Tab-separated table of C-alpha atoms in Angstrom:
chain	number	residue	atom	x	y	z
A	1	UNK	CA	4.674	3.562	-31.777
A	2	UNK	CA	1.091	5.520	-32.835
A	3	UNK	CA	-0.526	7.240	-29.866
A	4	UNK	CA	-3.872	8.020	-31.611
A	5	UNK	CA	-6.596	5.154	-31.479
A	6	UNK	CA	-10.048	4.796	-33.715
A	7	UNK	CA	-13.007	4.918	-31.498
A	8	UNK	CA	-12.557	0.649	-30.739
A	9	UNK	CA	-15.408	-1.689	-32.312
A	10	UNK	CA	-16.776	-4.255	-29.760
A	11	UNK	CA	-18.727	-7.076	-30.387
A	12	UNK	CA	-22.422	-6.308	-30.030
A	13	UNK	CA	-23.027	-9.742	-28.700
A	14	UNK	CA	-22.723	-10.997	-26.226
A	15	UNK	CA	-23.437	-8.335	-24.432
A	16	UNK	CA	-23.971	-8.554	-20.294
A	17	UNK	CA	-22.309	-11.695	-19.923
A	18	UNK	CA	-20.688	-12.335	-16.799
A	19	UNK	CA	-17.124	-12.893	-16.802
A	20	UNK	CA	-15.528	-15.469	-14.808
A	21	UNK	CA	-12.455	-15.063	-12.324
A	22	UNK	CA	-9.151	-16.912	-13.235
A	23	UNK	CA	-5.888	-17.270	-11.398
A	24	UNK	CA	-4.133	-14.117	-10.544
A	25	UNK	CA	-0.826	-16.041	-11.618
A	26	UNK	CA	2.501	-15.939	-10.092
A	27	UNK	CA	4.013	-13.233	-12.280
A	28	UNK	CA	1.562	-9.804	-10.937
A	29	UNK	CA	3.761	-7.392	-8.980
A	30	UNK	CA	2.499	-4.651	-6.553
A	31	UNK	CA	1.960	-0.703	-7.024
A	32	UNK	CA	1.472	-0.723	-10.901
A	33	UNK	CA	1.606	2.817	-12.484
A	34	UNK	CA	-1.440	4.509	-14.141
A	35	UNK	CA	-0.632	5.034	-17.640
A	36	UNK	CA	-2.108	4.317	-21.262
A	37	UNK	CA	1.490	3.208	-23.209
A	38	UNK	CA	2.831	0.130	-20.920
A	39	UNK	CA	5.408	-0.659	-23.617
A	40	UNK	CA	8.162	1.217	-21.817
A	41	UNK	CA	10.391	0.756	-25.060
A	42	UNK	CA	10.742	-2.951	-25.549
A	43	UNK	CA	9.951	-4.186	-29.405
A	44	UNK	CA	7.186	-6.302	-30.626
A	45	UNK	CA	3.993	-5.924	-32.715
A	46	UNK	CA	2.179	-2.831	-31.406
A	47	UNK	CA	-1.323	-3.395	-30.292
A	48	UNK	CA	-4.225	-1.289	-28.533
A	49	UNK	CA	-5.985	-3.446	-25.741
A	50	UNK	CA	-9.629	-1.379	-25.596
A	51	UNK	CA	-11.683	-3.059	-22.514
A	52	UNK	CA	-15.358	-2.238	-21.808
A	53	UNK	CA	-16.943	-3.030	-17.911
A	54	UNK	CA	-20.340	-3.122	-18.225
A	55	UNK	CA	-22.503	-4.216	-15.102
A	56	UNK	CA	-24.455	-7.892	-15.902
A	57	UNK	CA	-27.268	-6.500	-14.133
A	58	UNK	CA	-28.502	-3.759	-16.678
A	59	UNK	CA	-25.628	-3.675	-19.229
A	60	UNK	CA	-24.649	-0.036	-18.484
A	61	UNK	CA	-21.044	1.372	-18.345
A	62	UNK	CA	-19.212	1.189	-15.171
A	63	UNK	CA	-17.058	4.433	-15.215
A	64	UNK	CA	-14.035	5.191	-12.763
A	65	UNK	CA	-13.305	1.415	-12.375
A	66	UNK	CA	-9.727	0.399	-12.097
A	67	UNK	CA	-8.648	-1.588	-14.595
A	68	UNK	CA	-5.070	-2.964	-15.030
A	69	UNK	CA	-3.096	-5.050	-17.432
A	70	UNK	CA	0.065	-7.509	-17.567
A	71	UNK	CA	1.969	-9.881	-19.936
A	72	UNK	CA	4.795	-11.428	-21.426
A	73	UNK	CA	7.404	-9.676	-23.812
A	74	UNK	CA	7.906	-11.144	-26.830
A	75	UNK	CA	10.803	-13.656	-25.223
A	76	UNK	CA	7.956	-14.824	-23.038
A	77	UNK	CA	9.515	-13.226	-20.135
A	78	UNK	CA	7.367	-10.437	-17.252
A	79	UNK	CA	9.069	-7.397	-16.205
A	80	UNK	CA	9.433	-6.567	-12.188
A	81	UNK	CA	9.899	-8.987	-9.080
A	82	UNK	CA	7.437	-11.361	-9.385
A	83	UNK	CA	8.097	-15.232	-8.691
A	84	UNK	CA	11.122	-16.394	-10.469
A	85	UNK	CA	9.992	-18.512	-12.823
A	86	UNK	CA	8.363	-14.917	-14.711
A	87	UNK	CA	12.021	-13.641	-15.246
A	88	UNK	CA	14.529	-16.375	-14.533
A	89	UNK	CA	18.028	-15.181	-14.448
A	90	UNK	CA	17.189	-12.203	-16.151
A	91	UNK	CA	18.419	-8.962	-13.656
A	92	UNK	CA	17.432	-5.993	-16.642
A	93	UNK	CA	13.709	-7.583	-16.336
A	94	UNK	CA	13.454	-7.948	-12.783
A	95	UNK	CA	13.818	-3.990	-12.096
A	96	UNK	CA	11.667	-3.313	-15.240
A	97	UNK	CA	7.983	-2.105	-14.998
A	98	UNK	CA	7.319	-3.486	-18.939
A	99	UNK	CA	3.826	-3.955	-20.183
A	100	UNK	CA	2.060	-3.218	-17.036
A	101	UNK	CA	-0.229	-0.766	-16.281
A	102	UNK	CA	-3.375	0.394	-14.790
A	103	UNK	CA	-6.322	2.760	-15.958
A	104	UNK	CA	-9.826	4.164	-14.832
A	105	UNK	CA	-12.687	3.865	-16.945
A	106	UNK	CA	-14.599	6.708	-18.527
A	107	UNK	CA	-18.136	7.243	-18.443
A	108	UNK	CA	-18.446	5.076	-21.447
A	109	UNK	CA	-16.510	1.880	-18.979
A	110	UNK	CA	-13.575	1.591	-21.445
A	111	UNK	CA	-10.038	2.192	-21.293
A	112	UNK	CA	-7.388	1.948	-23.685
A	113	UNK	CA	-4.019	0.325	-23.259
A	114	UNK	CA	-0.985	0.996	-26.057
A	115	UNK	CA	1.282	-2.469	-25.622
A	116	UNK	CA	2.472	-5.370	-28.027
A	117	UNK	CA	1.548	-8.689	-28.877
A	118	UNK	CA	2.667	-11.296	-26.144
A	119	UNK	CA	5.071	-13.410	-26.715
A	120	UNK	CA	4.408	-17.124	-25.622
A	121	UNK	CA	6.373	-19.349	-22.413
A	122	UNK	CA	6.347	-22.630	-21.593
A	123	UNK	CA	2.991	-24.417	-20.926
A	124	UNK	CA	0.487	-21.516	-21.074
A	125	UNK	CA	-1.032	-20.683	-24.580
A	126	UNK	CA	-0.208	-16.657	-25.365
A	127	UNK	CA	-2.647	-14.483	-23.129
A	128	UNK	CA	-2.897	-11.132	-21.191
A	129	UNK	CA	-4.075	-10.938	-17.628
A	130	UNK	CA	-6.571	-8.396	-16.314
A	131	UNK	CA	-7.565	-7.543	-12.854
A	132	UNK	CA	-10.604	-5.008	-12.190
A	133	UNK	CA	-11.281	-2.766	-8.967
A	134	UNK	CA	-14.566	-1.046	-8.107
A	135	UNK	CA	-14.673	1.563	-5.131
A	136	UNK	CA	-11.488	-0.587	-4.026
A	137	UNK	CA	-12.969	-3.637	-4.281
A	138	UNK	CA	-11.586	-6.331	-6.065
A	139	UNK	CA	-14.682	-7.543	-8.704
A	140	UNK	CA	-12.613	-10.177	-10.916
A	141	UNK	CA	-9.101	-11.099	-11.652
A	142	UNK	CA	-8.618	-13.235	-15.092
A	143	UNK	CA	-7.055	-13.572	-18.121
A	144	UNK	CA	-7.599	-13.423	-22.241
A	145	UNK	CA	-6.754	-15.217	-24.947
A	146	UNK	CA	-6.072	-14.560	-29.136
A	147	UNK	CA	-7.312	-16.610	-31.815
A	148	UNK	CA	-5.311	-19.487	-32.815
A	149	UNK	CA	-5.223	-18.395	-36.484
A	150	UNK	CA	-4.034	-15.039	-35.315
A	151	UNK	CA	-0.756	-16.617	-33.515
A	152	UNK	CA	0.188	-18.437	-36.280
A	153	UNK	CA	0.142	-15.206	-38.518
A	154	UNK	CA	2.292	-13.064	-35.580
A	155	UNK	CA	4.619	-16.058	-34.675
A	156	UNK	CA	5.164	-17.372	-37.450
A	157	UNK	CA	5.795	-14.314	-39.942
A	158	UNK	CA	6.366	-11.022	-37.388
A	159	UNK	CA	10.559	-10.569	-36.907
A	160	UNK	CA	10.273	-9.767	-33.423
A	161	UNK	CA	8.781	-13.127	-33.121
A	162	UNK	CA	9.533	-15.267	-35.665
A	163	UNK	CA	13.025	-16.415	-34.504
A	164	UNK	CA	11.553	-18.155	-31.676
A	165	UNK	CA	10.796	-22.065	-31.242
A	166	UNK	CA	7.049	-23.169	-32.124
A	167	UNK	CA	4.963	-22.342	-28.697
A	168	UNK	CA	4.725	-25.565	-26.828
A	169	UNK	CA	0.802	-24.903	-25.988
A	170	UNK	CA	-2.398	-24.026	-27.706
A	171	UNK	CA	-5.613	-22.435	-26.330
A	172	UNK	CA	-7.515	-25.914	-26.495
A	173	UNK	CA	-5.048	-27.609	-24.310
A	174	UNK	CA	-3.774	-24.376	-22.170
A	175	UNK	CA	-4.930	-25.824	-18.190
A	176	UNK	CA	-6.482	-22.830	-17.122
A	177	UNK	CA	-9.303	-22.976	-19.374
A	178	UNK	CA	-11.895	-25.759	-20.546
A	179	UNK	CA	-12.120	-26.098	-24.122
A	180	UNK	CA	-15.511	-24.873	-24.029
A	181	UNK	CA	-14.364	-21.497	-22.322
A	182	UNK	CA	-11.607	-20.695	-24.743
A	183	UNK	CA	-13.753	-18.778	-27.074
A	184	UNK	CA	-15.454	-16.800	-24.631
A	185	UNK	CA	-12.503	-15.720	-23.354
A	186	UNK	CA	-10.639	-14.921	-26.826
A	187	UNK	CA	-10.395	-11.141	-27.605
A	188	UNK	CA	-11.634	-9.630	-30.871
A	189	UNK	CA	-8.860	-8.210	-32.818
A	190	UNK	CA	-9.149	-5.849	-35.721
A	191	UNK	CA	-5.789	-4.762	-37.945
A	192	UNK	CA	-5.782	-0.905	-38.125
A	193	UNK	CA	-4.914	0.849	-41.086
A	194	UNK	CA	-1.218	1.690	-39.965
A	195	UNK	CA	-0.677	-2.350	-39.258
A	196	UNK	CA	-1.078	-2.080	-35.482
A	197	UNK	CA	-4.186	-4.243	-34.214
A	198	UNK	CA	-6.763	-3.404	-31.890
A	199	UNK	CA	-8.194	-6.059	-29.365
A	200	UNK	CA	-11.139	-5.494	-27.574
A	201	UNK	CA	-13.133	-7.308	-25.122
A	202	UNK	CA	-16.617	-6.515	-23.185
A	203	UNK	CA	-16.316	-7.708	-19.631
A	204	UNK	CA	-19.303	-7.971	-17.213
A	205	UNK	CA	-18.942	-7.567	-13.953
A	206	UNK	CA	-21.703	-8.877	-10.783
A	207	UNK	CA	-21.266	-5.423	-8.750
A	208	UNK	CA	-23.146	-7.529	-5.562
A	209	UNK	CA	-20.203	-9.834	-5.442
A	210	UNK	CA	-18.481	-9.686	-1.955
């Protein structure tokens, strides 16, 4: 997989927009690793996930926040020992640390994270969750989505995922968002020049929440 990422694009607008908390889900695990490539060697469309905190108050750059990632492989399937409907039968996952991992900001707020396009499960339209720390505090937990367009084009033509069964569940009628949040939630994704894509996403945080 490339190491080397283009400076990411993000969206000019919006731009200080306060990002909402969504359910931590049951499939997080405890005492995830610092590290920018969370693949850990399982296959799948490579991807850079490029996050930007900014603070809704006055839109600058929140360095040194913790930010950290998780997903599904491209079976639809989490890594580690999380509640057993993440990994179901499936020993090799359940002592895996796959495509999760944590990062601090820089003094620009963003952090880069080297991973693969998630695959889909049962009832939940294909997203990545997020969870952000400030001085140890715990600002917002959530999750993201990709455009619909864009899942037809990776499920429906990419090997790794192609084999599968058409996902039960799109973003419109996935229950932890209203239709009218599902494109504010939707990361931007760009295809780089060697055919890996770059997501991004701006998220604003309140830094007076308790």
């Amino acid at each position: 997989m490339p190491t080397e990422l283009p400076a990411p694009r993000f969206r000019a607008e919006p731009q200080c927009v306060v990002m909402r908390d969504k359910t931590l889900g049951p499939c997080h695990t405890n005492d995830v690793p610092i590290r920018r490539d969370v693949t850990a060697g399982v296959i799948g469309l490579p991807m850079w996930v490029s996050l930007r905190v900014v603070d809704a108050a006055g839109c600058k750059p929140i360095a040194g926040a913790d930010i950290e990632i998780w997903h599904a492989d491209v079976r639809g399937v989490y890594s580690g020992r999380a509640a057993a409907m993440c990994n179901p039968d499936d020993a090799a996952a359940k002592r895996a640390g796959f495509l999760r991992g944590r990062q601090v900001t820089d003094a620009d707020g963003v952090v880069s994270f080297l991973t693969i396009y998630p695959g889909w499960y049962g009832g939940r339209a294909p997203h990545i969750h997020l969870r952000v720390l400030v001085e140890r505090r715990e600002l917002l937990i959530s999750q993201l989505l990709f455009d619909e367009v864009l899942n037809d084009a990776v499920y429906g033509n990419h090997p790794d995922y192609a084999k599968r069964t058409r996902r039960d569940t799109l973003n419109r009628s996935d229950f932890v968002f209203s239709a009218s949040e599902v494109e504010r939630f939707t990361l931007d994704v760009d295809k780089l020049g060697s055919g890996v894509l770059q997501a991004s996403y701006t998220i604003g945080l309140m830094r007076g929440r308790t």
